[in-house]
GROMACS .gro file of C-alpha atoms in nm:
model
   74
    1MET     CA    1  -1.537   1.324  -3.079
    2GLY     CA    2  -1.811   1.244  -2.827
    3GLY     CA    3  -2.167   1.223  -2.949
    4GLU     CA    4  -2.471   1.015  -2.866
    5PHE     CA    5  -2.277   0.697  -2.800
    6GLY     CA    6  -2.087   0.833  -2.496
    7PRO     CA    7  -2.349   0.786  -2.221
    8TYR     CA    8  -2.432   0.435  -2.345
    9LEU     CA    9  -2.063   0.345  -2.341
   10LEU     CA   10  -2.022   0.483  -1.989
   11ILE     CA   11  -2.326   0.314  -1.835
   12GLY     CA   12  -2.283  -0.011  -2.027
   13GLY     CA   13  -1.915  -0.038  -1.941
   14LEU     CA   14  -1.981   0.041  -1.577
   15LEU     CA   15  -2.254  -0.222  -1.553
   16LEU     CA   16  -2.033  -0.477  -1.729
   17LEU     CA   17  -1.747  -0.419  -1.487
   18ILE     CA   18  -1.982  -0.442  -1.188
   19ILE     CA   19  -2.127  -0.769  -1.322
   20LEU     CA   20  -1.771  -0.900  -1.358
   21SER     CA   21  -1.735  -0.825  -0.983
   22VAL     CA   22  -1.477  -0.551  -1.023
   23PRO     CA   23  -1.482  -0.321  -0.718
   24ILE     CA   24  -1.694  -0.013  -0.781
   25ALA     CA   25  -1.408   0.230  -0.719
   26TYR     CA   26  -1.194   0.060  -0.983
   27ALA     CA   27  -1.486   0.038  -1.224
   28LEU     CA   28  -1.558   0.411  -1.188
   29GLY     CA   29  -1.190   0.495  -1.234
   30ALA     CA   30  -1.158   0.275  -1.541
   31MET     CA   31  -1.469   0.422  -1.699
   32ALA     CA   32  -1.350   0.776  -1.623
   33LEU     CA   33  -1.022   0.705  -1.803
   34LEU     CA   34  -1.208   0.541  -2.092
   35MET     CA   35  -1.443   0.837  -2.130
   36ALA     CA   36  -1.152   1.083  -2.113
   37TYR     CA   37  -0.988   0.890  -2.396
   38TYR     CA   38  -1.317   0.870  -2.588
   39ILE     CA   39  -1.378   1.245  -2.567
   40SER     CA   40  -1.025   1.362  -2.651
   41PRO     CA   41  -0.767   1.092  -2.734
   42GLU     CA   42  -0.487   1.335  -2.821
   43ASN     CA   43  -0.511   1.543  -2.500
   44MET     CA   44  -0.605   1.273  -2.249
   45PRO     CA   45  -0.280   1.253  -2.042
   46THR     CA   46  -0.252   1.630  -2.019
   47ALA     CA   47  -0.616   1.677  -1.918
   48ILE     CA   48  -0.599   1.408  -1.650
   49LEU     CA   49  -0.282   1.553  -1.497
   50LEU     CA   50  -0.429   1.903  -1.496
   51LYS     CA   51  -0.749   1.789  -1.324
   52ALA     CA   52  -0.552   1.587  -1.068
   53SER     CA   53  -0.331   1.883  -0.984
   54ASP     CA   54  -0.636   2.111  -0.953
   55GLY     CA   55  -0.792   1.876  -0.699
   56VAL     CA   56  -0.480   1.869  -0.480
   57ASP     CA   57  -0.434   2.246  -0.486
   58GLU     CA   58  -0.684   2.307  -0.207
   59PHE     CA   59  -0.596   2.485   0.115
   60ALA     CA   60  -0.803   2.246   0.327
   61LEU     CA   61  -0.604   1.949   0.203
   62LEU     CA   62  -0.282   2.119   0.311
   63ALA     CA   63  -0.423   2.226   0.648
   64ILE     CA   64  -0.499   1.870   0.763
   65PRO     CA   65  -0.140   1.732   0.756
   66PHE     CA   66  -0.003   2.054   0.908
   67PHE     CA   67  -0.259   2.032   1.190
   68VAL     CA   68  -0.152   1.674   1.263
   69PHE     CA   69   0.214   1.777   1.247
   70ALA     CA   70   0.155   2.065   1.491
   71GLY     CA   71  -0.017   1.825   1.730
   72ALA     CA   72   0.279   1.587   1.709
   73LEU     CA   73   0.519   1.869   1.790
   74MET     CA   74   0.321   1.968   2.098
   0.00000   0.00000   0.00000
């Protein structure tokens, strides 16, 4: 799917949610989910879970809690 209408949908929806006084973080999250559905409705849940797991699979994100845990042990 996709096409020319995608950017207008994203910006228009984001502005509408901001005008309705939705917090910006929620508005960005809602528009990200809407655009993921707009681009690929059949693969949306799979794509979102894969991207979320890729973001968590960073060594730096694992080092922070272990550093705090080591400090608590000392």
